[in-house]
PDB file of C-alpha atoms in Angstrom:
ATOM      1  CA  UNK A   1     -22.543  25.143 -21.751  1.00  0.00           C
ATOM      2  CA  UNK A   2     -24.910  26.051 -18.693  1.00  0.00           C
ATOM      3  CA  UNK A   3     -24.397  24.445 -15.763  1.00  0.00           C
ATOM      4  CA  UNK A   4     -27.826  23.468 -15.490  1.00  0.00           C
ATOM      5  CA  UNK A   5     -27.211  21.651 -18.909  1.00  0.00           C
ATOM      6  CA  UNK A   6     -23.877  19.692 -17.649  1.00  0.00           C
ATOM      7  CA  UNK A   7     -25.577  18.324 -14.597  1.00  0.00           C
ATOM      8  CA  UNK A   8     -29.737  17.119 -16.517  1.00  0.00           C
ATOM      9  CA  UNK A   9     -28.664  16.410 -20.378  1.00  0.00           C
ATOM     10  CA  UNK A  10     -29.542  12.990 -20.201  1.00  0.00           C
ATOM     11  CA  UNK A  11     -26.892  11.622 -22.422  1.00  0.00           C
ATOM     12  CA  UNK A  12     -23.225  13.003 -21.470  1.00  0.00           C
ATOM     13  CA  UNK A  13     -20.442  12.172 -23.323  1.00  0.00           C
ATOM     14  CA  UNK A  14     -19.634   8.704 -23.500  1.00  0.00           C
ATOM     15  CA  UNK A  15     -16.844   7.186 -21.610  1.00  0.00           C
ATOM     16  CA  UNK A  16     -15.522   3.820 -21.844  1.00  0.00           C
ATOM     17  CA  UNK A  17     -14.788   1.353 -18.794  1.00  0.00           C
ATOM     18  CA  UNK A  18     -10.731   2.217 -19.660  1.00  0.00           C
ATOM     19  CA  UNK A  19     -11.439   5.780 -18.235  1.00  0.00           C
ATOM     20  CA  UNK A  20      -9.842   6.639 -14.670  1.00  0.00           C
ATOM     21  CA  UNK A  21     -12.828   7.748 -13.474  1.00  0.00           C
ATOM     22  CA  UNK A  22     -15.042   5.150 -13.923  1.00  0.00           C
ATOM     23  CA  UNK A  23     -12.830   2.463 -12.953  1.00  0.00           C
ATOM     24  CA  UNK A  24     -11.900   5.322  -9.847  1.00  0.00           C
ATOM     25  CA  UNK A  25     -15.930   5.345  -9.147  1.00  0.00           C
ATOM     26  CA  UNK A  26     -16.772   1.246  -9.280  1.00  0.00           C
ATOM     27  CA  UNK A  27     -13.712   1.266  -7.113  1.00  0.00           C
ATOM     28  CA  UNK A  28     -15.196   3.012  -4.509  1.00  0.00           C
ATOM     29  CA  UNK A  29     -17.967   0.729  -4.456  1.00  0.00           C
ATOM     30  CA  UNK A  30     -17.237  -2.287  -4.766  1.00  0.00           C
ATOM     31  CA  UNK A  31     -15.041  -0.788  -1.848  1.00  0.00           C
ATOM     32  CA  UNK A  32     -18.241   0.672   0.689  1.00  0.00           C
ATOM     33  CA  UNK A  33     -19.639  -3.161  -0.122  1.00  0.00           C
ATOM     34  CA  UNK A  34     -16.519  -4.840   0.946  1.00  0.00           C
ATOM     35  CA  UNK A  35     -16.589  -2.423   4.474  1.00  0.00           C
ATOM     36  CA  UNK A  36     -20.618  -4.001   4.269  1.00  0.00           C
ATOM     37  CA  UNK A  37     -19.423  -7.698   5.053  1.00  0.00           C
ATOM     38  CA  UNK A  38     -16.718  -5.889   7.191  1.00  0.00           C
ATOM     39  CA  UNK A  39     -18.999  -3.815   9.422  1.00  0.00           C
ATOM     40  CA  UNK A  40     -21.447  -6.540   9.637  1.00  0.00           C
ATOM     41  CA  UNK A  41     -18.381  -8.785  11.131  1.00  0.00           C
ATOM     42  CA  UNK A  42     -16.655  -6.636  13.081  1.00  0.00           C
ATOM     43  CA  UNK A  43     -20.000  -6.062  14.875  1.00  0.00           C
ATOM     44  CA  UNK A  44     -20.431  -9.453  16.009  1.00  0.00           C
ATOM     45  CA  UNK A  45     -16.966  -8.821  18.101  1.00  0.00           C
ATOM     46  CA  UNK A  46     -18.367  -6.243  20.151  1.00  0.00           C
ATOM     47  CA  UNK A  47     -18.688  -6.324  23.568  1.00  0.00           C
ATOM     48  CA  UNK A  48     -20.837  -2.985  24.404  1.00  0.00           C
ATOM     49  CA  UNK A  49     -24.716  -3.686  23.621  1.00  0.00           C
ATOM     50  CA  UNK A  50     -25.057  -0.007  22.490  1.00  0.00           C
ATOM     51  CA  UNK A  51     -22.362   0.203  20.246  1.00  0.00           C
ATOM     52  CA  UNK A  52     -23.848  -3.194  18.935  1.00  0.00           C
ATOM     53  CA  UNK A  53     -27.123  -1.123  18.390  1.00  0.00           C
ATOM     54  CA  UNK A  54     -26.520   1.843  17.012  1.00  0.00           C
ATOM     55  CA  UNK A  55     -23.892   0.355  14.325  1.00  0.00           C
ATOM     56  CA  UNK A  56     -26.753  -1.647  13.067  1.00  0.00           C
ATOM     57  CA  UNK A  57     -27.794  -0.253  10.206  1.00  0.00           C
ATOM     58  CA  UNK A  58     -23.914   0.746   8.584  1.00  0.00           C
ATOM     59  CA  UNK A  59     -23.748  -2.358   7.004  1.00  0.00           C
ATOM     60  CA  UNK A  60     -26.939  -2.259   5.122  1.00  0.00           C
ATOM     61  CA  UNK A  61     -25.916   1.778   4.361  1.00  0.00           C
ATOM     62  CA  UNK A  62     -22.832   0.965   2.990  1.00  0.00           C
ATOM     63  CA  UNK A  63     -23.921  -1.640   1.132  1.00  0.00           C
ATOM     64  CA  UNK A  64     -27.173   0.255  -0.163  1.00  0.00           C
ATOM     65  CA  UNK A  65     -24.130   3.557  -1.703  1.00  0.00           C
ATOM     66  CA  UNK A  66     -21.724   0.743  -3.034  1.00  0.00           C
ATOM     67  CA  UNK A  67     -25.028  -0.784  -4.816  1.00  0.00           C
ATOM     68  CA  UNK A  68     -26.519   2.600  -6.168  1.00  0.00           C
ATOM     69  CA  UNK A  69     -23.241   3.597  -7.272  1.00  0.00           C
ATOM     70  CA  UNK A  70     -22.014   0.302  -9.014  1.00  0.00           C
ATOM     71  CA  UNK A  71     -25.196   0.766 -10.929  1.00  0.00           C
ATOM     72  CA  UNK A  72     -24.872   4.390 -11.778  1.00  0.00           C
ATOM     73  CA  UNK A  73     -20.800   3.987 -13.335  1.00  0.00           C
ATOM     74  CA  UNK A  74     -21.795   1.023 -15.263  1.00  0.00           C
ATOM     75  CA  UNK A  75     -24.543   3.161 -16.608  1.00  0.00           C
ATOM     76  CA  UNK A  76     -22.486   5.979 -17.508  1.00  0.00           C
ATOM     77  CA  UNK A  77     -19.674   3.138 -19.214  1.00  0.00           C
ATOM     78  CA  UNK A  78     -22.747   1.683 -21.217  1.00  0.00           C
ATOM     79  CA  UNK A  79     -24.378   5.249 -21.988  1.00  0.00           C
ATOM     80  CA  UNK A  80     -27.933   4.208 -20.799  1.00  0.00           C
ATOM     81  CA  UNK A  81     -29.610   7.991 -21.017  1.00  0.00           C
ATOM     82  CA  UNK A  82     -31.349   9.001 -18.000  1.00  0.00           C
ATOM     83  CA  UNK A  83     -29.724   7.431 -15.355  1.00  0.00           C
ATOM     84  CA  UNK A  84     -26.308   8.318 -16.460  1.00  0.00           C
ATOM     85  CA  UNK A  85     -27.117  11.878 -16.022  1.00  0.00           C
ATOM     86  CA  UNK A  86     -24.160  13.704 -14.252  1.00  0.00           C
ATOM     87  CA  UNK A  87     -27.293  14.831 -11.656  1.00  0.00           C
ATOM     88  CA  UNK A  88     -27.396  11.392  -9.920  1.00  0.00           C
ATOM     89  CA  UNK A  89     -24.576  11.512  -8.820  1.00  0.00           C
ATOM     90  CA  UNK A  90     -24.358  14.721  -6.997  1.00  0.00           C
ATOM     91  CA  UNK A  91     -27.677  13.087  -5.400  1.00  0.00           C
ATOM     92  CA  UNK A  92     -25.700  10.170  -4.806  1.00  0.00           C
ATOM     93  CA  UNK A  93     -22.979  12.406  -2.746  1.00  0.00           C
ATOM     94  CA  UNK A  94     -25.553  14.777  -0.739  1.00  0.00           C
ATOM     95  CA  UNK A  95     -27.555  11.739   0.449  1.00  0.00           C
ATOM     96  CA  UNK A  96     -24.193   9.608   1.414  1.00  0.00           C
ATOM     97  CA  UNK A  97     -23.584  12.546   3.305  1.00  0.00           C
ATOM     98  CA  UNK A  98     -26.654  13.295   4.747  1.00  0.00           C
ATOM     99  CA  UNK A  99     -26.874  10.190   6.092  1.00  0.00           C
ATOM    100  CA  UNK A 100     -23.623   9.724   7.379  1.00  0.00           C
ATOM    101  CA  UNK A 101     -24.094  13.377   9.610  1.00  0.00           C
ATOM    102  CA  UNK A 102     -27.599  12.135  10.685  1.00  0.00           C
ATOM    103  CA  UNK A 103     -25.859   8.629  11.766  1.00  0.00           C
ATOM    104  CA  UNK A 104     -23.093  10.637  13.200  1.00  0.00           C
ATOM    105  CA  UNK A 105     -25.287  12.930  15.158  1.00  0.00           C
ATOM    106  CA  UNK A 106     -27.090   9.748  16.053  1.00  0.00           C
ATOM    107  CA  UNK A 107     -24.359   8.122  17.445  1.00  0.00           C
ATOM    108  CA  UNK A 108     -22.987  10.994  19.785  1.00  0.00           C
ATOM    109  CA  UNK A 109     -26.131  11.699  21.407  1.00  0.00           C
ATOM    110  CA  UNK A 110     -27.628   8.155  22.219  1.00  0.00           C
ATOM    111  CA  UNK A 111     -24.000   6.403  23.103  1.00  0.00           C
ATOM    112  CA  UNK A 112     -23.274   5.881  26.966  1.00  0.00           C
ATOM    113  CA  UNK A 113     -21.033   3.601  28.376  1.00  0.00           C
ATOM    114  CA  UNK A 114     -22.231   2.132  31.970  1.00  0.00           C
ATOM    115  CA  UNK A 115     -20.059   3.036  34.475  1.00  0.00           C
ATOM    116  CA  UNK A 116     -19.228   0.199  37.244  1.00  0.00           C
ATOM    117  CA  UNK A 117     -21.244   0.964  40.688  1.00  0.00           C
ATOM    118  CA  UNK A 118     -20.343  -0.548  43.803  1.00  0.00           C
ATOM    119  CA  UNK A 119     -22.618  -0.430  46.202  1.00  0.00           C
ATOM    120  CA  UNK A 120     -20.924   0.756  49.659  1.00  0.00           C
ATOM    121  CA  UNK A 121     -22.938  -1.663  52.859  1.00  0.00           C
ATOM    122  CA  UNK A 122     -22.509   0.927  55.827  1.00  0.00           C
ATOM    123  CA  UNK A 123     -24.037   0.199  59.010  1.00  0.00           C
ATOM    124  CA  UNK A 124     -23.607   3.681  60.307  1.00  0.00           C
ATOM    125  CA  UNK A 125     -26.079   5.047  56.965  1.00  0.00           C
ATOM    126  CA  UNK A 126     -29.321   4.023  58.730  1.00  0.00           C
ATOM    127  CA  UNK A 127     -28.323   6.336  61.533  1.00  0.00           C
ATOM    128  CA  UNK A 128     -27.361   9.557  59.599  1.00  0.00           C
ATOM    129  CA  UNK A 129     -29.544  12.051  58.303  1.00  0.00           C
ATOM    130  CA  UNK A 130     -31.545  11.670  55.383  1.00  0.00           C
ATOM    131  CA  UNK A 131     -32.664  13.569  52.116  1.00  0.00           C
ATOM    132  CA  UNK A 132     -37.008  15.193  53.509  1.00  0.00           C
ATOM    133  CA  UNK A 133     -39.263  13.825  51.661  1.00  0.00           C
ATOM    134  CA  UNK A 134     -41.723  16.879  49.774  1.00  0.00           C
TER     135      UNK A 134
END
């Protein structure tokens, strides 16, 4: 079978809910939805405002990918043509990897911690030489 036909065949072989692939896909997608609620609960306990701000979209991402994966898995088990094509799983996986890459890159570039700063009040400082203004 040609690789293009394999991925784009509108009605792949029907597999039922007893198939280990369907059970694994549904389990992973339900786990994504559970992670979405866990991340939402975890964010409430964060004290670092920057981490809380950057992780704001994580729960929605997990929920969306979980729901879309459930739709794909159920459509494959129910033999719904064009929605059950294997190419949609490939698109789903690539979109998940792309979203993970973007979130990791954004978190790495924008995350910081504010270090405590102590101001030293030294009366001698006003008599010491300062930088010249240009």
